[in-house]
Coordinates of C-alpha atoms in Angstrom, one line a residue:
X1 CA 0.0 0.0 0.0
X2 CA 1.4 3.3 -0.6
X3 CA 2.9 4.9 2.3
X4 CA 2.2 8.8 3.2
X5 CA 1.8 11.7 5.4
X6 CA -2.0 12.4 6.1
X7 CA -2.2 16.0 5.1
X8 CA -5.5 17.5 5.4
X9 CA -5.5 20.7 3.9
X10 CA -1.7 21.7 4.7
X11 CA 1.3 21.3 2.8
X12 CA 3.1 18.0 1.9
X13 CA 4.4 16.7 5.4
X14 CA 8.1 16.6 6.0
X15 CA 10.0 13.4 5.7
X16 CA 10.5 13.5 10.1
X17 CA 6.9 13.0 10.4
X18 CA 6.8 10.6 7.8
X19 CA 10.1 8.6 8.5
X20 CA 10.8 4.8 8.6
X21 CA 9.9 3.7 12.0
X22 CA 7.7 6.3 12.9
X23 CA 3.6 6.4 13.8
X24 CA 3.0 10.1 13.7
X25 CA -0.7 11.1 15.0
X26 CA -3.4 10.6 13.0
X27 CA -7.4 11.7 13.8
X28 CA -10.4 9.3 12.5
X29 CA -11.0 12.1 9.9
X30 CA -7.4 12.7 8.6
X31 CA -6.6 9.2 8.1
X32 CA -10.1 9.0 6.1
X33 CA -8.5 11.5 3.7
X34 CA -5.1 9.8 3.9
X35 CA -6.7 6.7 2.8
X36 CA -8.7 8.0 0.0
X37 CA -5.7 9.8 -1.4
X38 CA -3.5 6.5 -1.1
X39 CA -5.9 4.6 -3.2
X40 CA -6.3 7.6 -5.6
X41 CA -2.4 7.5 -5.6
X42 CA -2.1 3.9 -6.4
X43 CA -5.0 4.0 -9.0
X44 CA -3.0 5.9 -11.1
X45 CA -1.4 5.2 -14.3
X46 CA 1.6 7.1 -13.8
X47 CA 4.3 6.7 -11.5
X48 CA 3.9 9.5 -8.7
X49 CA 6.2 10.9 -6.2
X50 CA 6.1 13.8 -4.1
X51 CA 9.0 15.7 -2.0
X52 CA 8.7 17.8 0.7
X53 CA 10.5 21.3 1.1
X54 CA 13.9 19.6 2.4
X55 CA 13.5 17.5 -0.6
X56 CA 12.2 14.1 1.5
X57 CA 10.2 11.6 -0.3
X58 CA 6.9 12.3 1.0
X59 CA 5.0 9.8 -1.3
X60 CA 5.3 6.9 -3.7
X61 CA 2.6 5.1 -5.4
X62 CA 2.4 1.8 -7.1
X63 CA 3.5 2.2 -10.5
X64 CA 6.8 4.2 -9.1
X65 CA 7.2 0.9 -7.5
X66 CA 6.4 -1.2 -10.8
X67 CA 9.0 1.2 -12.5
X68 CA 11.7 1.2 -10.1
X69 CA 10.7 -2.0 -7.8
X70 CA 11.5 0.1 -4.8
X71 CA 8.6 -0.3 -2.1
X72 CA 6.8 2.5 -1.1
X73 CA 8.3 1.5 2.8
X74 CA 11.8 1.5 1.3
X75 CA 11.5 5.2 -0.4
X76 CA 9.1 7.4 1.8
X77 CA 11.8 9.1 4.1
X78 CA 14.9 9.1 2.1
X79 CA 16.1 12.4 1.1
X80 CA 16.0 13.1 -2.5
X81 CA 17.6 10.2 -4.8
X82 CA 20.6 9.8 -4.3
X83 CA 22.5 7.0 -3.6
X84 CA 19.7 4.6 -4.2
X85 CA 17.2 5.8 -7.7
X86 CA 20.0 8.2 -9.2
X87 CA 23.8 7.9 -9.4
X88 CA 25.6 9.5 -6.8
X89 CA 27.4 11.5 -9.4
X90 CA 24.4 12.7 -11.1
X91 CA 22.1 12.9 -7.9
X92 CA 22.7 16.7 -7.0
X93 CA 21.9 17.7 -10.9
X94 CA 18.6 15.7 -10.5
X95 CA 17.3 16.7 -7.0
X96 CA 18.4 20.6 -8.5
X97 CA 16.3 20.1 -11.3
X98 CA 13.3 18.8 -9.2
X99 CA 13.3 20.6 -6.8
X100 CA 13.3 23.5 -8.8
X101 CA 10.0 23.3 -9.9
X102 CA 8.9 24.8 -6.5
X103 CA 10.5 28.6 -7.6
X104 CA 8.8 28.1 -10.8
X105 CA 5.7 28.7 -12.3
X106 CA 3.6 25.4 -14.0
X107 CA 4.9 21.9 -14.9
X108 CA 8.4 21.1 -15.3
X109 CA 9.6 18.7 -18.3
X110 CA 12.7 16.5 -18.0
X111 CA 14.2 13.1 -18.9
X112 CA 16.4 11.3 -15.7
X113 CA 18.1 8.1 -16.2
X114 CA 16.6 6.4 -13.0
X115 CA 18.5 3.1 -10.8
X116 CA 15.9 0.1 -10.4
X117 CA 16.0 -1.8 -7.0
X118 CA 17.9 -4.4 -9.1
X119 CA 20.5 -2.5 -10.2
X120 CA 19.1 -1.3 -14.0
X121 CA 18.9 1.8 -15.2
X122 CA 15.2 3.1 -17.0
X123 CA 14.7 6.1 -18.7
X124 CA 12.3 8.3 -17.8
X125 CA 10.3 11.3 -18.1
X126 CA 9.6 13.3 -15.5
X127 CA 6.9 16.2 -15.2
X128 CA 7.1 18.5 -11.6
X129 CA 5.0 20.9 -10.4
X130 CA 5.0 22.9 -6.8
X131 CA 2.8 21.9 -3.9
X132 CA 1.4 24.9 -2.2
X133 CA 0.8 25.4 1.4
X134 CA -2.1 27.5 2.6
X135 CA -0.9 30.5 2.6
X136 CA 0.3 29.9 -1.3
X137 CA 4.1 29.2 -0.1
X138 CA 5.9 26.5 -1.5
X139 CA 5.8 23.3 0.5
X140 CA 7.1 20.6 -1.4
X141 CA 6.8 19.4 -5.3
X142 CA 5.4 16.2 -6.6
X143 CA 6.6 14.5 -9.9
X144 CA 4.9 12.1 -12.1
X145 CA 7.2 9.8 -14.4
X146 CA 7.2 7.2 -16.8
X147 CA 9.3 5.1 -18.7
X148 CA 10.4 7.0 -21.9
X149 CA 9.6 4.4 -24.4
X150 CA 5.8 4.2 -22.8
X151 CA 5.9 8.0 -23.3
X152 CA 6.5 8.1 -26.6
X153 CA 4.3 5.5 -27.9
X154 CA 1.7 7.4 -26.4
X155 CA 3.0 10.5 -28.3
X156 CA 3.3 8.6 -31.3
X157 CA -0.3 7.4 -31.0
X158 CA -2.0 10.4 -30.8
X159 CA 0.2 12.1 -33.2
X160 CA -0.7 9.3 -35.7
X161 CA -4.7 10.3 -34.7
X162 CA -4.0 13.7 -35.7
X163 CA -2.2 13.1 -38.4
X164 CA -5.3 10.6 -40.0
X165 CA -7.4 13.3 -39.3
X166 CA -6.3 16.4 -40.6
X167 CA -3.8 15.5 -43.0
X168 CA -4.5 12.1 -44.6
X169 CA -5.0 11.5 -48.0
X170 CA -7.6 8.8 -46.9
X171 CA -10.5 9.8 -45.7
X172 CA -10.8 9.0 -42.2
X173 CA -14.7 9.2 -40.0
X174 CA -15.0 7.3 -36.5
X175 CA -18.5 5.7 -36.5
X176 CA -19.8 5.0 -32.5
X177 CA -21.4 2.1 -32.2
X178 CA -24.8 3.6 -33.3
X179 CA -23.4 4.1 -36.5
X180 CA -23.4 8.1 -36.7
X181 CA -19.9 9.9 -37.0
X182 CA -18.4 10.6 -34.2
X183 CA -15.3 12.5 -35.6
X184 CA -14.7 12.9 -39.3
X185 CA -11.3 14.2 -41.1
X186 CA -11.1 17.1 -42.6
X187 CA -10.2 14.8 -46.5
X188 CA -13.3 12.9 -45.1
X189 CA -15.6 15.7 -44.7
X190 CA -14.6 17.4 -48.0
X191 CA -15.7 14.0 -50.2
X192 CA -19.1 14.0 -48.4
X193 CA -19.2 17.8 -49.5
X194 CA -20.2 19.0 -46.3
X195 CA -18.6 20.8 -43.1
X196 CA -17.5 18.5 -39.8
X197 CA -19.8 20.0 -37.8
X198 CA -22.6 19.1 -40.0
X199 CA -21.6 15.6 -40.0
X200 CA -21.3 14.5 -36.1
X201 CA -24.2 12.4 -35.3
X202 CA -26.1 12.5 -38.3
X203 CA -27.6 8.9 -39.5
X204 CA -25.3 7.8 -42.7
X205 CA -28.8 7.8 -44.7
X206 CA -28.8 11.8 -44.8
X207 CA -25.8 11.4 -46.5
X208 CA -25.8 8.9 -48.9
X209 CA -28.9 8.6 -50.8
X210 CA -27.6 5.0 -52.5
X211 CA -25.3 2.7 -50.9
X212 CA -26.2 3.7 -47.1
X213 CA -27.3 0.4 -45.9
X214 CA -24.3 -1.4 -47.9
X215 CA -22.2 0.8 -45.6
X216 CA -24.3 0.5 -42.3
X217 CA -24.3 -3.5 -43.0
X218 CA -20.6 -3.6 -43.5
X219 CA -19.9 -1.5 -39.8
X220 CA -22.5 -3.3 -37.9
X221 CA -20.7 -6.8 -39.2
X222 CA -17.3 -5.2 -38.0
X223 CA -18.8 -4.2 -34.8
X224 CA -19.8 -7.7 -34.2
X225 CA -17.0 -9.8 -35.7
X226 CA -14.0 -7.8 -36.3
X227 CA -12.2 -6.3 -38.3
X228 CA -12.1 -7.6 -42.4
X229 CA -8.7 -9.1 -44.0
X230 CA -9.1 -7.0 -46.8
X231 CA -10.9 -3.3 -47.8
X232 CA -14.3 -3.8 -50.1
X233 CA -15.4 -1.1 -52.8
X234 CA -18.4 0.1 -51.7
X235 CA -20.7 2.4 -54.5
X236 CA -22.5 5.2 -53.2
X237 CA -24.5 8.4 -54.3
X238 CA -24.4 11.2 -52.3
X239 CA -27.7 13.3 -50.9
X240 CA -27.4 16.9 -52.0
X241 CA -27.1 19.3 -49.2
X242 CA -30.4 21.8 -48.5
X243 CA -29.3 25.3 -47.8
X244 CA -30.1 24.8 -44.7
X245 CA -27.1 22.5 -44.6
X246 CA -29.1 19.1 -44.3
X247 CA -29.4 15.9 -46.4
X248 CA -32.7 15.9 -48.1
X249 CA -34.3 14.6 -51.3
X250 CA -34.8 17.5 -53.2
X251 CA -33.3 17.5 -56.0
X252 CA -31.3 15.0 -58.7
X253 CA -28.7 13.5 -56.6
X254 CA -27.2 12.2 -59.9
X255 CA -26.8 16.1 -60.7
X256 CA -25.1 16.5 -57.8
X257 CA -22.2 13.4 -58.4
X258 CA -22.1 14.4 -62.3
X259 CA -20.3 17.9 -61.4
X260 CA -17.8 15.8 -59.3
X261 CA -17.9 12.5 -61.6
X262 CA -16.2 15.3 -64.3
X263 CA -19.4 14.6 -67.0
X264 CA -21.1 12.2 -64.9
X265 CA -19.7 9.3 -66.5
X266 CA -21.5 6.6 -64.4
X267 CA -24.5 9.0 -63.3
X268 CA -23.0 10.3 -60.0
X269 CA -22.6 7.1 -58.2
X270 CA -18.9 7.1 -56.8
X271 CA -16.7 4.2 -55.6
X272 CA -15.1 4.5 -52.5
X273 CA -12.3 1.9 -51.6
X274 CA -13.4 1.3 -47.5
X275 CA -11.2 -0.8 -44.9
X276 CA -12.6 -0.7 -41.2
X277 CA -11.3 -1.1 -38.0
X278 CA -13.3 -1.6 -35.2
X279 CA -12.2 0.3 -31.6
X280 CA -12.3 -1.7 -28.4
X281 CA -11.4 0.8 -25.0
X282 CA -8.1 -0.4 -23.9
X283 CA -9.4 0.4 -19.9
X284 CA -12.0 -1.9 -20.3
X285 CA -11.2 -5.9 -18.8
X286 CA -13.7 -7.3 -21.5
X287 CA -13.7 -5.7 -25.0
X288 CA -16.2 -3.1 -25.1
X289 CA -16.6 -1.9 -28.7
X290 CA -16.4 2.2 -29.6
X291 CA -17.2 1.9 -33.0
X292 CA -15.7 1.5 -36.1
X293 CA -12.5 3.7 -37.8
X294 CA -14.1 3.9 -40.9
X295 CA -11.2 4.7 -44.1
X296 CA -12.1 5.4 -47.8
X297 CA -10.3 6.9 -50.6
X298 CA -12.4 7.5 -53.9
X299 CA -11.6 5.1 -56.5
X300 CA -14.1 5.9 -59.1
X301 CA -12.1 7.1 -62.2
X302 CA -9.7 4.0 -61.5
X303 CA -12.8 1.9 -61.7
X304 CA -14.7 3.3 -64.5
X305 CA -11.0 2.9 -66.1
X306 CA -10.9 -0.5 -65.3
X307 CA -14.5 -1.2 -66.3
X308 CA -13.5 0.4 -69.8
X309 CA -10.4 -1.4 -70.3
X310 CA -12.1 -4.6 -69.4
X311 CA -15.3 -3.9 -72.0
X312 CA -12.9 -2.7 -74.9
X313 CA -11.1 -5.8 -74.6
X314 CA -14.1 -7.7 -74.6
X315 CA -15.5 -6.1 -77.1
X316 CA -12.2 -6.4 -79.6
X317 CA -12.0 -10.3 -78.6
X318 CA -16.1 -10.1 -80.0
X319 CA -15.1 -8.5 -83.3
X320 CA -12.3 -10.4 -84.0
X321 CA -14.8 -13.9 -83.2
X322 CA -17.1 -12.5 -85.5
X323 CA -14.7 -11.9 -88.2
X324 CA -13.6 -15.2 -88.1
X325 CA -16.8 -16.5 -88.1
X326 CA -18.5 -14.6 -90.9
X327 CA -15.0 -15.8 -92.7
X328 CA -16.8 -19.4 -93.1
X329 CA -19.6 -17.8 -94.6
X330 CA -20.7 -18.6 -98.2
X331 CA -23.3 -15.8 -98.2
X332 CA -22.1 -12.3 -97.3
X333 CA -25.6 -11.6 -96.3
X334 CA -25.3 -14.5 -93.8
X335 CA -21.8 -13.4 -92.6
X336 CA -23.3 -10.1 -92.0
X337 CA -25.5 -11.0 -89.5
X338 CA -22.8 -13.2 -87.6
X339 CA -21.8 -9.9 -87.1
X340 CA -24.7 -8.7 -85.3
X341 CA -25.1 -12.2 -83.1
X342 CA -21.4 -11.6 -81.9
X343 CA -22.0 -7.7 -81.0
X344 CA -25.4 -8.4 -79.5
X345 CA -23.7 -10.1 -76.3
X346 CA -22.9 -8.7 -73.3
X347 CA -24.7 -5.2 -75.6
X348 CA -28.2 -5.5 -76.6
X349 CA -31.2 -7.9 -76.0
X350 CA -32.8 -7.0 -79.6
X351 CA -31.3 -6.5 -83.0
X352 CA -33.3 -4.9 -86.2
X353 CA -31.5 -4.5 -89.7
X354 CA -33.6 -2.4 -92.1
X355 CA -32.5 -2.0 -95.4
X356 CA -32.9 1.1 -98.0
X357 CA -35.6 0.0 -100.8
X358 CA -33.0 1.2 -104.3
X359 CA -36.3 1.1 -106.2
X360 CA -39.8 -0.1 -106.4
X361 CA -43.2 2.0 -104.4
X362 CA -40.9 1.7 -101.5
X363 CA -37.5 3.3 -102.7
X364 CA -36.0 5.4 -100.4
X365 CA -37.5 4.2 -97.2
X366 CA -36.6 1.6 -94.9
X367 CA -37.2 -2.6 -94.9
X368 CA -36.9 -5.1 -92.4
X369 CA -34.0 -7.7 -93.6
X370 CA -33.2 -9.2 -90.3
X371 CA -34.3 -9.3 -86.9
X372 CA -33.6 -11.1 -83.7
X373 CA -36.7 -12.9 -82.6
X374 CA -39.2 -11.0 -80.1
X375 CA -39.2 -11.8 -76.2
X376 CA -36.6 -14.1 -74.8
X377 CA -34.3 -13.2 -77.7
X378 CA -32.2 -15.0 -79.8
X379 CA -29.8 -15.0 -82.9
X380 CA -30.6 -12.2 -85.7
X381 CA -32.3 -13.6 -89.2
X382 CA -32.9 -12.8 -92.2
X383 CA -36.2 -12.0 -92.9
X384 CA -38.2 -13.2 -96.2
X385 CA -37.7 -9.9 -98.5
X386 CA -41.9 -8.5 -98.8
X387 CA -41.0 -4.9 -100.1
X388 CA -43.4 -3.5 -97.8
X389 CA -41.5 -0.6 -95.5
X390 CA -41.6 -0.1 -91.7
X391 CA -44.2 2.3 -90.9
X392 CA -41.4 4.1 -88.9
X393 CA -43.3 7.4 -87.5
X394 CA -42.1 11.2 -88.3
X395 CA -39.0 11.8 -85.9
X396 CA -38.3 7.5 -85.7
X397 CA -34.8 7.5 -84.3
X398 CA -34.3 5.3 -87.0
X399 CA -35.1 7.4 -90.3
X400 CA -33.0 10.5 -88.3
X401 CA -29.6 8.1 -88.4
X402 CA -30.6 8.0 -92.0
X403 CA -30.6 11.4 -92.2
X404 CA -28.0 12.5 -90.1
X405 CA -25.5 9.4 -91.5
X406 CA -24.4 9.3 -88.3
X407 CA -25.8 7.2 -85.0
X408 CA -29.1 8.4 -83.1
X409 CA -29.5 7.3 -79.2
X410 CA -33.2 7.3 -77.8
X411 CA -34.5 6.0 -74.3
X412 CA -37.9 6.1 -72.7
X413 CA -36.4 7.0 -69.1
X414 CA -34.6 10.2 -69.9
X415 CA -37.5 10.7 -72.5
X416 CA -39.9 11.0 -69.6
X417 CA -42.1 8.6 -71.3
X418 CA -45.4 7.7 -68.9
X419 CA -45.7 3.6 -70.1
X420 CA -41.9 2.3 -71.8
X421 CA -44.5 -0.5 -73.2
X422 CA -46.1 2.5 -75.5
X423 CA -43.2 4.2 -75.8
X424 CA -41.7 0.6 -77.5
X425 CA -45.2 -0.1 -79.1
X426 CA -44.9 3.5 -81.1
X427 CA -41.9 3.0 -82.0
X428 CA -42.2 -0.9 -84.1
X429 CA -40.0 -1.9 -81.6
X430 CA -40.4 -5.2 -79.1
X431 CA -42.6 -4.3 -76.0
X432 CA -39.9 -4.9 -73.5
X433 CA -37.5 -2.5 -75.2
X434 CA -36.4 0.8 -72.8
X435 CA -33.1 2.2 -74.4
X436 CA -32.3 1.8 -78.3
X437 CA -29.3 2.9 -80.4
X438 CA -29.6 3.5 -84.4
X439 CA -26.8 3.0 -86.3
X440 CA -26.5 4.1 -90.0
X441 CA -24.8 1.3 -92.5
X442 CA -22.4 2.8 -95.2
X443 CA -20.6 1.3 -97.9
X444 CA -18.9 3.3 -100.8
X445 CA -19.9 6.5 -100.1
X446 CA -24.0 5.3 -100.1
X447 CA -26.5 4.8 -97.2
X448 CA -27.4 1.1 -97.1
X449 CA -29.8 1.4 -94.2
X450 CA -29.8 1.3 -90.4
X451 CA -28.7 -1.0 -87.5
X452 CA -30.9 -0.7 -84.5
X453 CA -29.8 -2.1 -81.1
X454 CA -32.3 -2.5 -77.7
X455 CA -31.7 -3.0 -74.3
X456 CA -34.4 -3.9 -71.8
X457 CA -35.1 -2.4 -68.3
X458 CA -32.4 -4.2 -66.7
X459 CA -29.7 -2.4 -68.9
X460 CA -28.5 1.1 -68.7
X461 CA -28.7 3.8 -71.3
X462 CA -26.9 3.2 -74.4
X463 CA -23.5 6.0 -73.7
X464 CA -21.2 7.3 -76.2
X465 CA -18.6 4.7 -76.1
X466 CA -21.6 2.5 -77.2
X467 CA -22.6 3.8 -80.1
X468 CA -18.6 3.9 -81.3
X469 CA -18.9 0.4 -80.8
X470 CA -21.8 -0.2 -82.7
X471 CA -20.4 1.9 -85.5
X472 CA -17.9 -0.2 -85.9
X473 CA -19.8 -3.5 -86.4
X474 CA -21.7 -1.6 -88.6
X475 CA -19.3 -0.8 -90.7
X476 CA -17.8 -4.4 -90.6
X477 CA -22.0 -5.4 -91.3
X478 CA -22.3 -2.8 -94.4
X479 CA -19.1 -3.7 -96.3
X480 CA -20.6 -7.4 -95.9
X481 CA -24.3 -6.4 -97.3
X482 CA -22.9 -4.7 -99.7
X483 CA -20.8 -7.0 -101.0
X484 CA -23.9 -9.3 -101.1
X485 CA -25.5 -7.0 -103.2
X486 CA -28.9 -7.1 -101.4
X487 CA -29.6 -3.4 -102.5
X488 CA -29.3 -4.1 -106.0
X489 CA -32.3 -5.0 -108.1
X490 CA -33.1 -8.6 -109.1
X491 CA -32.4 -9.3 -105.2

């Protein structure tokens, strides 16, 4: 137990009162205080000792004697350290510096090389301040020490918090175990596109209008089992801000991610490369979780790279399948919609080939020659020649690619259109279709008709890098029908 002079209210008690040996007087209500303090004292983390004026060890607590292995019996009453903590040669330059704390105003800092009972030396450092006696003179000084090493890893520690927080390329947020932020970096905060303050305890939905309870699920499976082997991509959209500075649902949050996406490439959505760590108290005997260290950097133009690299080489290894293909060909006409099989995979559910009429009631306007087969789909075929022309109506996407020689994209959700059924109906196209992509087919400097590509619900809107694709198997397609000669008469 640790050993001291009950004080009441006084100054720290000299070491005579307090010697080895001696039982100095003690009421019922000072020794009260006395024990309080001593278990205070010996609760502590750090090693505490206290001098008195004449520079006697007054007290000593527990960890002084985990440090040193002196006993709080075997230091209380020696005068300063020498001899038995310190050298004897560097005893006077320690007790100096000490003691010196009493003349001066507010902590003290240093570093002593310290003797252990068994004859090591430990490193410490030391903080001093002055004891005060009633009348505010100074009557003693107690230090608090630990071992260097334990000092600086503490240092270390929280400078590495910092550091996460404010200057991390990462963003860094501490979820509690609620799942709210509890603290949120400054690179954090400026991804979500708000300020900290507005962050700190608001539920993850007011931020995230997609991809919230993919992120909730993720923290609430760390909370309970850890911390994952590896970081997970997570997708997310985020919730425009009101001017009030809340989440809300006004508004497009696509809008609000294309302006950050740099053209909105993959409609606002953004891809945030997440690892978690979940935060157990270090004070507590069981593991008591305090949420989640939750780390993302934003991936997205690395993915959307990816994604493109990956679907160019696709597509390529397609072309190059179908050229080989359409090489076994004894019709060019056949080999032409080999073409349009290959393309359709991984692309389009439907495909429709209409041809220019060179002559005849119908010249000039489109025919179907081919078509993939309505509802579950299938591979395009040729279609038995009847001269009669799609009733396309006035402002078809197909008759404009005619027109414009060039590729026309249409879609019933950006169109606004009430039913995509009669959107699809008006259109002659199959019922389920929701995106299209007309493609005009040129050979020799003349319009051989159009190639028209649909995609269902579960697809997304046909995007530029489409329709360069599906240029180029319609060029590949029109060399082929051309060379078959379907345009000319006799056909």
């Amino acid at each position: 137990m640790t050993a001291q002079r009950p004080s009441g209210s006084g100054p720290v008690p000299s070491a005579r009162s307090a010697g080895p040996g001696r039982e100095p007087p003690c009421p019922p209500p000072d020794c009260e205080d006395s024990d309080l303090l001593a278990a205070l004292l010996d609760g502590m983390d750090a090693a505490l000792c206290a001098f008195d004026a004449d520079g006697v060890v007054t007290h000593w607590n527990r960890e002084a004697e985990r440090i040193l292995g002196w006993s709080a019996e075997e230091a209380v009453g020696r005068h300063g350290f020498a001899g038995w903590a310190v050298r004897t040669a560097d005893a006077d330059e320690v007790q100096g510096r000490l003691m010196a704390a009493m003349d001066s105003p507010g902590r003290q800092v240093h570093e002593f090389a310290l003797l252990t009972k068994d004859g090591g030396r430990v490193l410490v450092r030391t903080q001093s301040a002055a004891v005060r006696g009633t009348k505010g003179e100074p009557a003693g000084v107690y230090c608090a020490f630990s071992e260097v090493h334990a000092q600086i890893d503490l240092e270390r520690s929280l400078a590495l918090s910092d550091a996460l927080f404010e200057d991390a390329a990462w963003g860094v947020v501490l979820v509690d175990a609620d799942l709210r932020p509890a603290v949120v970096g400054g690179h954090a905060a400026r991804t979500l596109g708000r300020e900290r303050a507005e962050l700190l305890g608001r539920p993850l939905g007011d931020l995230l209008s997609q991809g919230a309870e993919e992120l909730e699920s993720s923290l609430q499976h760390v909370l309970a089992e850890g911390t994952p082997p590896a970081p997970s991509d997570l997708w997310v959209t985020l919730r425009p801000a009101r001017s009030d500075g809340t989440g809300g649902t006004g508004g497009s949050p696509d809008a609000a991610g294309a302006g950050r996406d740099g053209g909105g490439r993959d409609g606002g959505r953004r891809c945030w490369r997440s690892g978690f760590v979940r935060l157990a108290s270090p004070l507590a005997e069981e593991p008591v979780p305090l949420g989640v260290a939750w780390f993302f950097q934003d991936v997205t133009e690395t993915k959307l790279l990816e994604r493109e690299s990956s679907l160019l080489r696709f597509r390529g290894n397609q072309l190059h399948r179908a050229g080989i293909s359409a090489a076994e060909c004894e019709d060019p006409a056949e080999a032409a919609t080999v073409h349009v099989d290959f393309a359709l995979a991984g692309f389009a559910d439907h495909a429709l080939l209409d041809l220019v009429a060179p002559d005849g009631p119908a010249a000039g306007r489109l025919v179907r020659a081919a078509a993939t087969p309505t509802g579950a789909g299938g591979p395009c075929s040729a279609i038995e020649p009847g001269g009669i022309p799609v009733g396309y109506p006035e402002g078809h996407p197909a008759p404009r690619a005619v027109e414009r020689t060039g590729s026309v994209r249409s879609s019933a959700i950006t169109g606004g259109a009430a039913d995509p059924r009669d959107w699809a109906r008006a259109r002659q196209w199959p019922e389920d279709s929701v995106h299209a992509l007309c493609v005009v087919l040129r050979s020799r400097g003349r319009t051989l008709g159009v190639l028209t590509f649909l995609r269902g619900a579960s697809r997304r809107p046909f995007e530029r890098q489409d329709a360069v694709y599906a240029e180029d198997v319609a060029v590949r397609t029109a060399v082929l029908l051309d060379l078959a000669g379907v345009t000319r008469p006799g056909r």
